[in-house]
């Protein structure tokens, strides 16, 4: 009798890929529900049903799944850092699985809209969660998916319209900035960090007034998502104009993975110089 699984060192076949993607899907849903997931247990279970694959091979394939999801702007399992150079069959299987499961779609909808940041055991400053901005690149795989409302430009629009998520991200950044200044011995400046968006509203063109430790003022625009680092963000024309006219003071804090493991990267100065701006919304008048 011929086994449906290949011998060791052969290319992964579709049957194996589907088994692994199903296991990844289950872990991701559980993590989004707040359950504790022991990844090593999942890998050991997969070694039993995929006898030709080592634990290292399985873990690398899990990282490939993360890469497919990350390139679509979707959540992925922390601990399985995205690893590109995957099989086309894997990308197709991942998107088919995630677009075909209403349970995953519902879990993602709840996850993306959650306005509660992950808990931290200590006070965090901006430098504790700061990472480098992602390099600009187009997604490798752009097949159709019924999860478009949580990914890509439509996911960005959902974030833009989620006022509770936006406010939660701004408040989180205010606390980071105050702690940053306290650690720098500038309690005087920490007391002056202001939540501009709640006082002036959108007319200010930025959300938070803060300072560099040397006293230079900062106009901080905060963009928050529960999705990954490469998820695009929406920015208004007035915010872009503010970044241009106040380029010496303007910084954009892109907060991501807010509900699970919040981090941020910073774009300095005019957003026209630090990001690729793609026209997506137009104002129309009858002609």
Coordinates of C-alpha atoms in Angstrom, one line a residue:
X1 CA 0.0 0.0 0.0
X2 CA 1.4 3.4 -1.0
X3 CA 1.4 6.1 1.7
X4 CA -0.2 9.5 0.9
X5 CA 2.8 11.1 2.6
X6 CA 6.2 11.4 0.9
X7 CA 9.5 10.0 2.0
X8 CA 11.9 12.2 3.9
X9 CA 13.6 15.1 2.0
X10 CA 10.9 15.2 -0.7
X11 CA 9.0 18.4 -1.5
X12 CA 6.0 18.9 0.8
X13 CA 2.9 17.6 -0.9
X14 CA -0.6 19.2 -0.7
X15 CA -1.9 16.6 1.8
X16 CA 0.9 17.5 4.3
X17 CA 0.5 21.2 3.7
X18 CA -3.2 21.0 4.4
X19 CA -2.6 19.2 7.7
X20 CA 0.0 21.8 8.8
X21 CA -2.2 24.8 7.8
X22 CA -5.1 23.3 9.7
X23 CA -3.0 23.0 12.8
X24 CA -1.8 26.6 12.4
X25 CA -5.4 27.8 12.0
X26 CA -6.4 26.1 15.2
X27 CA -3.5 27.6 17.1
X28 CA -4.2 31.1 15.8
X29 CA -7.9 31.0 16.7
X30 CA -7.0 29.9 20.2
X31 CA -4.5 32.7 20.6
X32 CA -7.0 35.2 19.4
X33 CA -9.4 33.9 22.1
X34 CA -6.7 34.6 24.7
X35 CA -5.9 30.9 25.3
X36 CA -2.4 29.8 26.2
X37 CA -1.0 27.8 23.3
X38 CA 2.1 25.5 23.7
X39 CA 3.6 25.4 20.2
X40 CA 5.9 22.6 21.1
X41 CA 2.9 20.3 21.8
X42 CA 1.5 21.2 18.4
X43 CA 4.8 20.4 16.7
X44 CA 5.1 17.0 18.4
X45 CA 1.5 16.1 17.4
X46 CA 2.4 17.0 13.8
X47 CA 5.5 14.9 13.9
X48 CA 3.3 11.9 14.5
X49 CA 1.0 12.5 11.6
X50 CA 3.8 13.8 9.3
X51 CA 6.5 11.1 9.9
X52 CA 8.7 12.3 7.1
X53 CA 9.1 15.7 8.7
X54 CA 11.4 16.8 11.5
X55 CA 10.4 19.3 14.1
X56 CA 12.7 21.9 12.4
X57 CA 11.0 21.3 9.1
X58 CA 7.6 21.7 10.6
X59 CA 8.5 24.9 12.4
X60 CA 10.0 26.5 9.2
X61 CA 6.7 25.6 7.4
X62 CA 4.8 27.3 10.2
X63 CA 7.0 30.4 9.6
X64 CA 6.1 30.2 5.9
X65 CA 2.4 30.3 6.9
X66 CA 3.1 33.4 9.0
X67 CA 4.8 35.0 6.0
X68 CA 1.7 34.4 3.8
X69 CA -0.5 36.0 6.4
X70 CA 1.9 38.8 7.2
X71 CA 2.1 39.8 3.5
X72 CA -1.7 40.0 3.4
X73 CA -1.7 42.2 6.5
X74 CA -3.3 39.5 8.6
X75 CA -2.5 38.4 12.2
X76 CA 0.0 35.6 12.6
X77 CA 1.2 33.5 15.5
X78 CA 4.0 35.2 17.6
X79 CA 6.9 32.9 17.8
X80 CA 6.6 31.8 14.2
X81 CA 8.4 34.8 12.6
X82 CA 7.5 35.2 8.9
X83 CA 9.8 33.2 6.6
X84 CA 9.5 33.9 2.9
X85 CA 10.5 31.7 -0.1
X86 CA 7.5 29.4 0.3
X87 CA 5.8 27.1 -2.1
X88 CA 3.0 28.5 -4.2
X89 CA 0.8 25.6 -3.1
X90 CA 1.3 26.7 0.5
X91 CA 0.1 30.3 -0.2
X92 CA -2.9 29.0 -2.0
X93 CA -3.7 26.5 0.8
X94 CA -3.4 29.2 3.5
X95 CA -5.7 31.7 1.8
X96 CA -8.2 29.0 0.9
X97 CA -8.3 27.9 4.5
X98 CA -8.6 31.3 6.0
X99 CA -11.1 32.6 3.5
X100 CA -13.2 29.5 3.6
X101 CA -13.7 29.3 7.4
X102 CA -16.4 31.5 8.8
X103 CA -15.1 30.7 12.3
X104 CA -11.7 32.2 11.4
X105 CA -13.4 35.2 9.8
X106 CA -15.5 35.8 12.9
X107 CA -12.4 35.5 15.1
X108 CA -10.4 37.9 13.0
X109 CA -13.3 40.4 13.0
X110 CA -13.4 40.4 16.8
X111 CA -9.6 40.5 17.0
X112 CA -9.2 43.4 14.6
X113 CA -11.8 45.5 16.3
X114 CA -10.6 44.9 19.9
X115 CA -9.6 48.2 21.5
X116 CA -7.9 46.7 24.6
X117 CA -4.1 46.7 24.6
X118 CA -2.1 43.7 25.8
X119 CA -1.3 43.8 29.5
X120 CA 2.2 44.6 30.6
X121 CA 3.9 43.6 33.8
X122 CA 5.9 46.9 34.0
X123 CA 5.7 50.5 32.9
X124 CA 6.8 50.8 29.3
X125 CA 8.5 53.7 27.6
X126 CA 8.6 54.4 23.9
X127 CA 12.1 52.9 23.5
X128 CA 10.8 49.6 25.0
X129 CA 8.5 48.9 22.1
X130 CA 10.2 50.7 19.2
X131 CA 11.3 48.8 16.2
X132 CA 12.5 49.7 12.7
X133 CA 9.9 50.5 10.0
X134 CA 9.2 47.7 7.5
X135 CA 10.7 48.0 4.1
X136 CA 8.1 48.9 1.5
X137 CA 7.1 46.0 -0.7
X138 CA 4.0 44.8 -2.5
X139 CA 2.3 41.6 -1.2
X140 CA 3.6 38.5 -3.1
X141 CA 0.2 36.8 -3.3
X142 CA -3.0 38.6 -3.9
X143 CA -5.6 36.0 -4.6
X144 CA -9.3 36.6 -3.7
X145 CA -10.3 36.1 -0.1
X146 CA -13.5 36.7 1.8
X147 CA -11.5 38.2 4.7
X148 CA -10.7 41.4 2.7
X149 CA -12.5 43.5 5.3
X150 CA -9.7 42.7 7.8
X151 CA -6.8 42.9 5.4
X152 CA -5.0 45.4 3.2
X153 CA -6.6 48.7 2.3
X154 CA -10.0 47.7 3.6
X155 CA -8.5 46.6 6.9
X156 CA -6.8 50.0 7.1
X157 CA -10.2 51.7 6.5
X158 CA -11.7 49.6 9.3
X159 CA -8.9 50.8 11.7
X160 CA -9.5 54.4 10.5
X161 CA -13.2 54.2 11.4
X162 CA -12.7 52.4 14.7
X163 CA -12.7 55.4 17.1
X164 CA -12.3 53.3 20.2
X165 CA -9.2 51.6 18.9
X166 CA -7.8 55.0 17.8
X167 CA -8.4 56.5 21.3
X168 CA -6.9 53.5 23.0
X169 CA -3.7 53.7 20.9
X170 CA -3.4 57.4 21.6
X171 CA -3.7 56.9 25.3
X172 CA -1.1 54.1 25.2
X173 CA 1.3 56.3 23.3
X174 CA 0.8 59.1 25.9
X175 CA 1.8 56.8 28.7
X176 CA 4.9 55.6 26.7
X177 CA 6.0 59.2 26.1
X178 CA 5.5 60.3 29.7
X179 CA 7.5 57.3 30.9
X180 CA 10.3 58.1 28.3
X181 CA 10.6 61.6 29.7
X182 CA 10.5 60.5 33.3
X183 CA 13.4 58.1 32.6
X184 CA 15.3 60.9 31.0
X185 CA 14.9 63.0 34.2
X186 CA 12.4 65.4 32.5
X187 CA 9.4 65.1 34.8
X188 CA 8.7 68.7 34.0
X189 CA 8.1 67.8 30.3
X190 CA 6.3 64.5 31.2
X191 CA 3.7 66.6 33.0
X192 CA 3.2 68.6 29.8
X193 CA 2.5 65.7 27.4
X194 CA -1.0 66.5 26.1
X195 CA -3.8 64.5 24.4
X196 CA -4.4 67.1 21.7
X197 CA -7.0 65.0 19.8
X198 CA -9.4 65.2 22.8
X199 CA -8.9 69.0 23.3
X200 CA -8.6 70.4 19.8
X201 CA -10.0 67.4 17.8
X202 CA -9.0 66.6 14.2
X203 CA -8.3 70.2 13.4
X204 CA -4.9 70.0 15.0
X205 CA -3.6 67.6 12.4
X206 CA -2.0 65.3 15.0
X207 CA -3.0 63.5 18.2
X208 CA -0.4 63.9 20.9
X209 CA 1.8 66.8 22.0
X210 CA 5.1 65.5 23.4
X211 CA 8.8 66.3 23.7
X212 CA 12.2 65.1 23.0
X213 CA 14.3 64.7 26.2
X214 CA 16.2 67.9 25.1
X215 CA 13.0 69.9 25.2
X216 CA 12.2 70.0 21.4
X217 CA 8.5 69.7 20.9
X218 CA 6.9 66.7 19.0
X219 CA 3.6 66.6 17.1
X220 CA 2.7 62.9 17.3
X221 CA 0.2 61.4 14.9
X222 CA -0.9 57.9 16.2
X223 CA -2.1 55.2 13.8
X224 CA -3.2 52.0 15.6
X225 CA -4.0 48.5 14.3
X226 CA -4.4 45.0 15.8
X227 CA -2.9 43.6 12.6
X228 CA 0.8 43.3 11.7
X229 CA 3.6 45.7 11.0
X230 CA 3.1 45.8 7.2
X231 CA -0.6 46.7 7.4
X232 CA -1.2 50.1 5.6
X233 CA -2.8 53.0 7.3
X234 CA -5.2 55.8 6.3
X235 CA -4.1 59.4 6.7
X236 CA -6.1 62.5 6.0
X237 CA -5.1 65.3 3.7
X238 CA -4.9 67.7 6.6
X239 CA -2.6 65.3 8.5
X240 CA -0.4 65.1 5.5
X241 CA -0.4 68.9 5.3
X242 CA 0.5 69.2 9.0
X243 CA 3.4 66.8 8.5
X244 CA 4.7 68.9 5.7
X245 CA 4.4 72.3 7.4
X246 CA 5.7 71.0 10.7
X247 CA 8.2 68.5 9.4
X248 CA 10.8 69.4 12.1
X249 CA 8.4 68.4 14.8
X250 CA 6.1 65.9 13.2
X251 CA 6.4 62.2 13.9
X252 CA 4.0 59.4 13.0
X253 CA 3.8 56.5 15.5
X254 CA 2.5 53.3 13.7
X255 CA 1.2 51.1 16.5
X256 CA 0.6 47.5 15.5
X257 CA -0.3 44.1 17.1
X258 CA -2.0 46.3 19.7
X259 CA -4.2 43.7 21.3
X260 CA -1.6 40.9 21.5
X261 CA 2.0 42.3 21.7
X262 CA 2.0 46.1 20.9
X263 CA 5.0 47.6 19.2
X264 CA 5.5 50.7 17.1
X265 CA 7.7 52.2 14.5
X266 CA 8.2 55.9 13.8
X267 CA 8.1 57.9 10.6
X268 CA 9.8 61.2 11.0
X269 CA 9.0 64.5 9.2
X270 CA 6.8 64.9 6.2
X271 CA 4.7 61.7 5.5
X272 CA 5.2 62.5 1.8
X273 CA 8.9 61.7 2.2
X274 CA 8.6 58.8 4.7
X275 CA 5.8 56.8 3.2
X276 CA 4.3 55.9 -0.1
X277 CA 0.9 57.7 -0.3
X278 CA -1.6 56.0 -2.6
X279 CA -4.8 58.0 -3.6
X280 CA -7.7 55.9 -2.5
X281 CA -10.6 58.3 -1.6
X282 CA -11.8 61.2 -3.8
X283 CA -14.2 64.1 -3.2
X284 CA -16.8 64.2 -6.0
X285 CA -18.9 67.1 -7.2
X286 CA -21.7 66.9 -9.8
X287 CA -20.5 68.1 -13.1

